[in-house]
Short mmCIF file of C-alpha atoms in Angstrom, two decimals:
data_model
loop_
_atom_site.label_atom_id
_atom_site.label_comp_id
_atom_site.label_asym_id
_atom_site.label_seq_id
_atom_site.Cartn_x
_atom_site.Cartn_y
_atom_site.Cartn_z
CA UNK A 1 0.00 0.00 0.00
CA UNK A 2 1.50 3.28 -0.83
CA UNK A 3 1.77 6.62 0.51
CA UNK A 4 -1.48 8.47 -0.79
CA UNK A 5 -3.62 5.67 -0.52
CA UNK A 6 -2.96 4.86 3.01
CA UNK A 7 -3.85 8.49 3.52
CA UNK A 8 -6.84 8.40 2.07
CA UNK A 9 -7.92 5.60 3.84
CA UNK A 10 -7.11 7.36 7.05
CA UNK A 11 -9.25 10.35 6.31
CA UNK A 12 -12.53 8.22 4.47
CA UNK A 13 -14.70 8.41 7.50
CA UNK A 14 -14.81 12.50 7.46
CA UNK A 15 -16.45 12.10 3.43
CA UNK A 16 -20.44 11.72 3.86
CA UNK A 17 -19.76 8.70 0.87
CA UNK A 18 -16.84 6.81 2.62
CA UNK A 19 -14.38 8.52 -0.02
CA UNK A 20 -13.64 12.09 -1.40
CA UNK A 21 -15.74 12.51 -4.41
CA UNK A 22 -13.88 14.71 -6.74
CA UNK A 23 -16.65 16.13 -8.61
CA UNK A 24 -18.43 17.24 -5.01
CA UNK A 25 -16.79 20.69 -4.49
CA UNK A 26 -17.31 20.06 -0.32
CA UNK A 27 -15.25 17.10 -0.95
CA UNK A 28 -12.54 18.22 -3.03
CA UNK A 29 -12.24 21.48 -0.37
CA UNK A 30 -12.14 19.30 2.43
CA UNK A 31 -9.41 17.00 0.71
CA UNK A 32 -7.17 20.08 -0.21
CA UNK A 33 -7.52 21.33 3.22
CA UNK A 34 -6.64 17.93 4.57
CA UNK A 35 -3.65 18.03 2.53
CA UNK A 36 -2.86 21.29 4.06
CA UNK A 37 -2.90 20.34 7.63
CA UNK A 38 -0.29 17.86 6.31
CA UNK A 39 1.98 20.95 4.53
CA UNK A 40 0.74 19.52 0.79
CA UNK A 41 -0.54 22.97 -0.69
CA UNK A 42 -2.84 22.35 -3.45
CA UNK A 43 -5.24 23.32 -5.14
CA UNK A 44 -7.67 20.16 -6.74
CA UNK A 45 -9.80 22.92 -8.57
CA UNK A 46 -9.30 26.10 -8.85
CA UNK A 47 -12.79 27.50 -10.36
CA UNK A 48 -13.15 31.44 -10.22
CA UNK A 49 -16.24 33.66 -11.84
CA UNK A 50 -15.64 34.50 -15.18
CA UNK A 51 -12.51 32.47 -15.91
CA UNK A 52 -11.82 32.81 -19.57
CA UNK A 53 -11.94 36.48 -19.67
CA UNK A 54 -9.65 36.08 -16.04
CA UNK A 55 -7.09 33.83 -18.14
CA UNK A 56 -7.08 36.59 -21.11
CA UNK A 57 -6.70 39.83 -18.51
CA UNK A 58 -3.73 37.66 -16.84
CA UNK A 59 -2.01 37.29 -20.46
CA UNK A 60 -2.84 40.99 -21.30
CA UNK A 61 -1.05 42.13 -17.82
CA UNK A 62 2.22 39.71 -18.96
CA UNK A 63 2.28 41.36 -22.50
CA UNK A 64 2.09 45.05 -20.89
CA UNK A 65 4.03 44.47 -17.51
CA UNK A 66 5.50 41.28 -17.33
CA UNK A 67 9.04 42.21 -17.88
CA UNK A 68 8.61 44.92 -15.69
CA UNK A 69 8.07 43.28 -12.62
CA UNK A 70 9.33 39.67 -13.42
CA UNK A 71 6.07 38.23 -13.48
CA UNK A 72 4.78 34.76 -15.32
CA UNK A 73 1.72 32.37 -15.84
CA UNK A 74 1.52 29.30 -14.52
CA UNK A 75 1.12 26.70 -17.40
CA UNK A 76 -1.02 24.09 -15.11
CA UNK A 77 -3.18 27.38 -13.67
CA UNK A 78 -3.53 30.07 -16.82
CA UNK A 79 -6.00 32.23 -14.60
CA UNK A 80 -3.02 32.99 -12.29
CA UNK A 81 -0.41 35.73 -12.21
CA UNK A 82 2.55 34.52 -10.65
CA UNK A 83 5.72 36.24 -9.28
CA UNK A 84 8.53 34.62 -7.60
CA UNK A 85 9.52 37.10 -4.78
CA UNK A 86 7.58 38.44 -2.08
CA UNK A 87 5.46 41.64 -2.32
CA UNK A 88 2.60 42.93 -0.46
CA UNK A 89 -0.66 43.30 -1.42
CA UNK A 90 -0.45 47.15 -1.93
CA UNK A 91 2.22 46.45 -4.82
CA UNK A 92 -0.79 44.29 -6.84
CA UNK A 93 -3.27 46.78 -6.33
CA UNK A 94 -1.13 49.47 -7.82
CA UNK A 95 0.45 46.91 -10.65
CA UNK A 96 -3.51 46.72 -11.48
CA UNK A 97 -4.73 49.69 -11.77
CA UNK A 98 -1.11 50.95 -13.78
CA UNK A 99 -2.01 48.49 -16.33
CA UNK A 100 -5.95 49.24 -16.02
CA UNK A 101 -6.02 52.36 -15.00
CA UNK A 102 -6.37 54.52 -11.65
CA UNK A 103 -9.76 54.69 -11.24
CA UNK A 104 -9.81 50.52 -11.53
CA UNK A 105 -11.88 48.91 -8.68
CA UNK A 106 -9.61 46.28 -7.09
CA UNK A 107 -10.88 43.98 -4.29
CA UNK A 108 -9.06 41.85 -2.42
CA UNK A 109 -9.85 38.41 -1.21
CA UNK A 110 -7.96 35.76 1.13
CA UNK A 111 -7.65 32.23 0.72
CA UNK A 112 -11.22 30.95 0.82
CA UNK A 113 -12.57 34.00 1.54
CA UNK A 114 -16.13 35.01 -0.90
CA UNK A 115 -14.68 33.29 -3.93
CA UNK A 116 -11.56 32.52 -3.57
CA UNK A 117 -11.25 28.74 -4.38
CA UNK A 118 -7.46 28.90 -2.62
CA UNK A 119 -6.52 27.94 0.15
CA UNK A 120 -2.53 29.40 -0.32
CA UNK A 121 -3.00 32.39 -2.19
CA UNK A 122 -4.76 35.99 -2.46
CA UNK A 123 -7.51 36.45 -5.21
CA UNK A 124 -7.77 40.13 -6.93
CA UNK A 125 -11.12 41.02 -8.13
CA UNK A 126 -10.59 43.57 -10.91
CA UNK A 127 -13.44 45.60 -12.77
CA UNK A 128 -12.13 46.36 -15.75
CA UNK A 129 -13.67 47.86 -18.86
CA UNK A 130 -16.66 46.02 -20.33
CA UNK A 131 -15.45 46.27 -23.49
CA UNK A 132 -12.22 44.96 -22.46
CA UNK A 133 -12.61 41.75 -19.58
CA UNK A 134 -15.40 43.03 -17.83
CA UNK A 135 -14.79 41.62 -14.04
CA UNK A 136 -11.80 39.34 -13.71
CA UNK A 137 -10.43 37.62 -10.88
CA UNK A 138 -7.34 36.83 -10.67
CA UNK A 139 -5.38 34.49 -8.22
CA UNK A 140 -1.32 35.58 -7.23
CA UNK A 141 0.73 33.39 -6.50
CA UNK A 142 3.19 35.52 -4.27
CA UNK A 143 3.12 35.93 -0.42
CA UNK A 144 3.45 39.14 1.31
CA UNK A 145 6.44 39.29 3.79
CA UNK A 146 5.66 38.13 7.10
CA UNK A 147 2.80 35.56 5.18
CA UNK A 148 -0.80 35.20 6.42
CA UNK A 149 -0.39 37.41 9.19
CA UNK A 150 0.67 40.26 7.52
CA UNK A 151 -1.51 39.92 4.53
CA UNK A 152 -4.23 40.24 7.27
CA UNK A 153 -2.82 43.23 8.24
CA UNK A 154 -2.92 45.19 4.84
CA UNK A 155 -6.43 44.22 3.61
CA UNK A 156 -7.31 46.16 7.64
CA UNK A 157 -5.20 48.80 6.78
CA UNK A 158 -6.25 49.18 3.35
CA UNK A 159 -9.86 48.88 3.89
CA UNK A 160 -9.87 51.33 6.71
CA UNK A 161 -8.30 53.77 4.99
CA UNK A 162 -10.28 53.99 1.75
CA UNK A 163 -13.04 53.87 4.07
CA UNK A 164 -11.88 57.25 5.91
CA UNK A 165 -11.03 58.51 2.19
CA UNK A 166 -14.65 58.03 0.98
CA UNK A 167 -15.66 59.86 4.00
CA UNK A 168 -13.88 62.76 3.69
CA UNK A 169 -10.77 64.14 5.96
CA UNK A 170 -11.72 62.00 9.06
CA UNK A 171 -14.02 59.21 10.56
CA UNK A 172 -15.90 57.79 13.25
CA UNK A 173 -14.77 54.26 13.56
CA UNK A 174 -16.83 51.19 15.14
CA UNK A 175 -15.08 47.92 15.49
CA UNK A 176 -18.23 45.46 16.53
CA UNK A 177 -18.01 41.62 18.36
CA UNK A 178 -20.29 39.59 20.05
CA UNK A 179 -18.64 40.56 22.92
CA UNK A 180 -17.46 44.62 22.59
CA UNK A 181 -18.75 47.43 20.34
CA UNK A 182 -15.48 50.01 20.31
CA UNK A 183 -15.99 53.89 19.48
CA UNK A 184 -13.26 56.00 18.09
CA UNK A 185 -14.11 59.16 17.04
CA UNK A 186 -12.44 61.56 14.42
CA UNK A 187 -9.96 59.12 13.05
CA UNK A 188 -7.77 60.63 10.24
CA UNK A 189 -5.76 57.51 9.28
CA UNK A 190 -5.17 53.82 10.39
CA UNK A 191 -0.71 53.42 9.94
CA UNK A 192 0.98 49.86 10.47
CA UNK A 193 2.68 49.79 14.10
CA UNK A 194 6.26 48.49 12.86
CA UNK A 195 6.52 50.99 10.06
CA UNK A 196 6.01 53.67 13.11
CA UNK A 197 9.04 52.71 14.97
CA UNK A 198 7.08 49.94 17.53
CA UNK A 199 9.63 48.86 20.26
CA UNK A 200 10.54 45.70 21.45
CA UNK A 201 7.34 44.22 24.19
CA UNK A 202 4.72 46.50 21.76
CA UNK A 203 1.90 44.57 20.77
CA UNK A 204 -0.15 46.55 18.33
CA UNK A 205 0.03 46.08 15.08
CA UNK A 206 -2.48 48.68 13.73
CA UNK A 207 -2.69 52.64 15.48
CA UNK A 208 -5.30 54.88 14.48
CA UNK A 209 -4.66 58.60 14.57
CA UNK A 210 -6.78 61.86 14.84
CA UNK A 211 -3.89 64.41 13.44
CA UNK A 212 -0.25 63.19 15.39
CA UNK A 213 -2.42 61.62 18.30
CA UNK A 214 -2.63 57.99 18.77
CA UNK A 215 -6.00 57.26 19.91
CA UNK A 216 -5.88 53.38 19.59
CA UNK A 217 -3.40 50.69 19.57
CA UNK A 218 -4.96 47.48 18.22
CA UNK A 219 -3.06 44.15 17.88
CA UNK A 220 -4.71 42.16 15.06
CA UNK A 221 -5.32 37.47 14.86
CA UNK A 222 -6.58 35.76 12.41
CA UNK A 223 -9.33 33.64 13.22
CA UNK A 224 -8.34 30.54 14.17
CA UNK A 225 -4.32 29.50 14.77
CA UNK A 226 -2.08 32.18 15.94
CA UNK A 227 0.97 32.64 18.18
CA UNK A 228 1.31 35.09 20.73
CA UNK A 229 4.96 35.82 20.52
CA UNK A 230 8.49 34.61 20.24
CA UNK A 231 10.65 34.67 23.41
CA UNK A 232 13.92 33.15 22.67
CA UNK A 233 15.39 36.36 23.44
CA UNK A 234 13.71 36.98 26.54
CA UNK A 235 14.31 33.40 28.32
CA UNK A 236 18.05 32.81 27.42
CA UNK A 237 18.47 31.44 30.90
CA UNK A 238 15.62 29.11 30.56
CA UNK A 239 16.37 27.76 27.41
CA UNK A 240 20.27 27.48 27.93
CA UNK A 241 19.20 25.23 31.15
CA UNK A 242 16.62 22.78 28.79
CA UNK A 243 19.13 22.63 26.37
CA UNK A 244 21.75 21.33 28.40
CA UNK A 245 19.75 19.14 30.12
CA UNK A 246 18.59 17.57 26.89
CA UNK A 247 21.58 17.21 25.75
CA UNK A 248 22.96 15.06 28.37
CA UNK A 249 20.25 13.54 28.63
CA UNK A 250 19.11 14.59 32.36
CA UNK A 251 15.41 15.00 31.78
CA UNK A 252 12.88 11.87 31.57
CA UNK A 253 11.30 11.11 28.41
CA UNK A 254 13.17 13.64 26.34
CA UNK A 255 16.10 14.10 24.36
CA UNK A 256 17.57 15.65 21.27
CA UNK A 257 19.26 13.59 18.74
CA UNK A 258 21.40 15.66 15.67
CA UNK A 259 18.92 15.55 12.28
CA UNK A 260 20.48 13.52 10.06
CA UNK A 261 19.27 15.35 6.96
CA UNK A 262 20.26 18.82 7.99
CA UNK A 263 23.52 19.59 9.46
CA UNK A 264 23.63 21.50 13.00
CA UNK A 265 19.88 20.57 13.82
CA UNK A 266 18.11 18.72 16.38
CA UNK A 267 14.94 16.59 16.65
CA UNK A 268 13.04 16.09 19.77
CA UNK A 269 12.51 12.29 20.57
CA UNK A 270 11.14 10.19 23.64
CA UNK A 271 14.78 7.93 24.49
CA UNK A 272 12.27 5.42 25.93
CA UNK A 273 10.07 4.50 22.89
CA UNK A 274 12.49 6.55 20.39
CA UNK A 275 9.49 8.39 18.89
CA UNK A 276 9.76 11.32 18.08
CA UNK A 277 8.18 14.75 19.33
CA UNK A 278 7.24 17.64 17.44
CA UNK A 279 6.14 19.77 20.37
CA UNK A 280 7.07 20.24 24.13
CA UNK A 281 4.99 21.78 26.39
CA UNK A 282 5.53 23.93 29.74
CA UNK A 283 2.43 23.96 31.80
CA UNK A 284 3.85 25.34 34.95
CA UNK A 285 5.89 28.72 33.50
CA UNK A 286 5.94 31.33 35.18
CA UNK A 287 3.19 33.57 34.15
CA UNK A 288 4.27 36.93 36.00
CA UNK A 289 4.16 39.01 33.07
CA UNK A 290 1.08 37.27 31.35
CA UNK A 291 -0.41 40.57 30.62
CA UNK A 292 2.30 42.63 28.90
CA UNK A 293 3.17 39.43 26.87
CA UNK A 294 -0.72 39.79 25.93
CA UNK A 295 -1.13 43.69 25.74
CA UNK A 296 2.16 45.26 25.90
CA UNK A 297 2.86 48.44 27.63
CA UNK A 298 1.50 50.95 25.04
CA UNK A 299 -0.35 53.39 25.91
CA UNK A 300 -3.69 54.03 24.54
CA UNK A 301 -3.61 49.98 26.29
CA UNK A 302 -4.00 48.04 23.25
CA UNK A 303 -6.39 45.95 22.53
CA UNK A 304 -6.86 42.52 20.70
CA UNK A 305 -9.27 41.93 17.82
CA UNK A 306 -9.50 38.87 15.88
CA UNK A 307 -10.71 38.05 12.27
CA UNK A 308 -9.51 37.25 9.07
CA UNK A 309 -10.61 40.21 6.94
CA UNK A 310 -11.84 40.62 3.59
CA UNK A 311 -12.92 44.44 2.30
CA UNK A 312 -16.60 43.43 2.78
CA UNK A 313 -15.90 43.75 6.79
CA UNK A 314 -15.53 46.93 6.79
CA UNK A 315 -18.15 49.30 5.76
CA UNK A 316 -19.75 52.43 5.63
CA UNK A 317 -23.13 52.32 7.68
CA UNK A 318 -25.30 56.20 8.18
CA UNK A 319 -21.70 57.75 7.97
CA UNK A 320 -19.44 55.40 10.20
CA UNK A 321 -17.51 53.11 9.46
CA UNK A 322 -18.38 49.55 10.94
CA UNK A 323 -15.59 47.22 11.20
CA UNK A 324 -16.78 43.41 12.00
CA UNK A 325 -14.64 41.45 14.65
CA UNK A 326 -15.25 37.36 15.55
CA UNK A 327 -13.71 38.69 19.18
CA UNK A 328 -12.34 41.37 20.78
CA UNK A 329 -10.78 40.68 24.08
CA UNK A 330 -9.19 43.91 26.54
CA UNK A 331 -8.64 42.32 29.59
CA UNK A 332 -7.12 39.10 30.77
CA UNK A 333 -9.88 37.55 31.86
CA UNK A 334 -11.08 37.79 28.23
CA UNK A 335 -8.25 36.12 27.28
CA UNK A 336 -8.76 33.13 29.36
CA UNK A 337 -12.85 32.86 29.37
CA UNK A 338 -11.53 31.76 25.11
CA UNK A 339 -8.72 29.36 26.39
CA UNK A 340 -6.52 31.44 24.80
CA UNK A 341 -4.42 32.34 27.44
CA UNK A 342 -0.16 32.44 27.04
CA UNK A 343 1.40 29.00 27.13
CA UNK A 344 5.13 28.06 26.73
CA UNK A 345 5.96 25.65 23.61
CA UNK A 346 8.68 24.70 22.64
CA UNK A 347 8.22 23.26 18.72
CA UNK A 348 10.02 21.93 15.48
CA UNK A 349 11.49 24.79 13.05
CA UNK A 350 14.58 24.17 10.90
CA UNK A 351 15.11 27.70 10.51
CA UNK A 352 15.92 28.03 14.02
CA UNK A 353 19.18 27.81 15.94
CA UNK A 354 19.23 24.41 16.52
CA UNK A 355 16.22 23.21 14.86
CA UNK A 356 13.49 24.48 17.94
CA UNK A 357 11.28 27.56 18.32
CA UNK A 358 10.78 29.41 21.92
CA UNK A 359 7.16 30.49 21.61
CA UNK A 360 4.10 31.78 23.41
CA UNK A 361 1.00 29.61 21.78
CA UNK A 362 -2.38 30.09 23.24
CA UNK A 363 -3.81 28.11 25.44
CA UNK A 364 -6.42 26.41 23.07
CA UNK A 365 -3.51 25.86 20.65
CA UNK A 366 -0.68 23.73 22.87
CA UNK A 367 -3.45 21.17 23.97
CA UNK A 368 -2.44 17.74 22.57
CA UNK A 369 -4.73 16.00 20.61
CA UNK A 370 -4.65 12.18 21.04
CA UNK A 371 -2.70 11.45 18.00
CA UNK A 372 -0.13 14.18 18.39
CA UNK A 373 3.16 13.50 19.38
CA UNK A 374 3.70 16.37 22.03
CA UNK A 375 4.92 15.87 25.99
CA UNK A 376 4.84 18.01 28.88
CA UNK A 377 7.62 19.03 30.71
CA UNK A 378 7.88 20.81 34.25
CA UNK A 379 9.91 24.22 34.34
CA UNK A 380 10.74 23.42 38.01
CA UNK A 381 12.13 19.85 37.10
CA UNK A 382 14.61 21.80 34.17
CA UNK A 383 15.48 24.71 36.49
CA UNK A 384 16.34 22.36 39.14
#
């Protein structure tokens, strides 16, 4: 039995016919996002409104910009405009509306958000003439720096302020939950944190302004997984003590043997069984400075607001504009009424010294399911 199939007979029992049906769209999105929990990014179908006209406006945009920006078409996905580096979404909506001109409507989806059929990749709705491709939308195959998160980030930022724009010189803003409705009141711009000089321990990611006045510091999740922060930096003495300990083998259950497919990393395995672990984690850290690793020290105190945004969020309702959140949480006891609370983890990444990751996950998020290979370790036993 190989590979795939064994796979798919793993994951029959979530199909309502025992199997994925491939010409069921619920099936063939489930399947893809299977895949995806797995790292396999693909796309099965890839089925977007008006796709011949899409797969001519992507050609036209290669024959007037292409060299320009180093851009291509996918031969297995013609309705995509690919580009090898990484750019954010500001630099498509621009590239657009050069080649379409200025006044071209551009809206921006995320992965299987309205309809999007990917789950990788950003989709551009563009309204272009009539008598040229009327509507097209077009998938790109390019990540903005910093990935999901980020991307997040600019459709907020971007939405917000073309919102305020519309308006005139400045807005009342309402971001709405089940949970909070917040006011802010003659806002003349929304500005990304880190672009703004944020210091190390700030949490916003988003500050709205009236004039030079900060009058809100938000920090911005995507529904679903996130990570509070890294802290490799800020538990040196910590880590220094795990790592010797694991090294020499001096704490039960755990160890770290050298990767033999990448030189100068380590995997996390159980010495007993000689299974391996993917993700440690530290119940019983101290949680002194829960809140700032939550909130920061900014002052407005920021706040936390979770969704993954698409344009049609955020609106214009009787001359405000009405920004939908899934949550909004202020205070610590929000944080842990979701089970999202700061939790220690220590987890699998190549790309870090060593081969492991120092991070804050929340709480909801370092739980082990019964087929994942995680442990828990004590930080009194390693400090010992």
């Amino acid at each position: 039995m190989d590979i795939l199939e064994q796979f798919i007979r793993d994951v029959a029992y979530k199909f309502p016919k025992g199997y994925p049906d491939m010409n069921n769209v619920q099936d063939v999105l489930l399947l893809e996002s299977l895949l995806e929990d797995l790292g396999v990014n693909i796309q099965l179908t890839e089925e977007v409104p008006n796709k011949p006209k899409t797969i001519q406006a992507v050609k036209y945009i290669i024959d007037k910009v292409g060299n320009k920006y180093d851009l291509f078409i996918l031969k297995s996905k013609p309705n995509r405009l690919g580009l090898s580096k990484k750019q954010d979404p500001q630099f498509f909506i621009d590239l657009f509306k050069e080649v379409f001109g200025p006044e071209t409507k551009v809206t921006m989806f995320l992965p299987r958000k309205g309809s999007n059929p990917s789950g990788s990749f950003t989709m551009y709705q563009v309204d272009t003439d009539e008598d040229k491709f009327g509507q097209v939308n077009i998938i790109v195959s390019s990540s903005a720096p910093g990935g999901a998160g980020k991307t997040n980030e600019a459709t907020f930022l971007d939405s917000v302020n073309a919102r305020i724009e519309e308006l005139g010189e400045s807005a009342t803003i309402m971001i709405k939950s089940p949970e909070y409705t917040e006011t802010y009141k003659n806002i003349t711009k929304a500005e990304d944190s880190s672009k703004l000089g944020a210091g190390k321990g700030d949490k916003s990611d988003v500050q709205f302004f009236s004039g030079t006045t900060v009058i809100a510091n938000i920090s911005l999740k995507q529904d679903g997984g996130f990570r509070w922060a890294s802290v490799a930096s800020t538990n040196k003495k910590f880590i220094q003590k795990f790592e010797e300990k694991a090294f020499a083998g001096k704490i039960d259950g755990f160890g770290l043997q050298e990767n033999p497919e990448v030189k100068g990393k380590y995997l996390m395995y159980n010495p007993k069984t000689r299974e391996r672990i993917t993700k440690v984690v530290i119940p019983d850290f101290p949680k002194d400075n829960e809140e700032s690793l939550v909130f920061g020290l900014e002052q407005p105190k920021v706040i936390v607001v979770s969704r993954t945004w698409s344009s049609d969020d955020i609106t214009i309702e009787n001359g405000i504009i009405v920004i939908k959140a899934t949550h909004i949480y202020k205070t610590l006891e929000d944080i842990e009424k979701a089970n999202i609370q700061p939790v220690f983890v220590i987890a699998q990444h190549q790309n870090k010294p060593i081969g492991l990751d120092y991070r804050i996950y929340p709480a909801n998020m370092a739980k082990s399911g019964p087929k994942a290979r995680s442990t828990e370790l004590s930080y009194n036993d390693i400090m010992s």
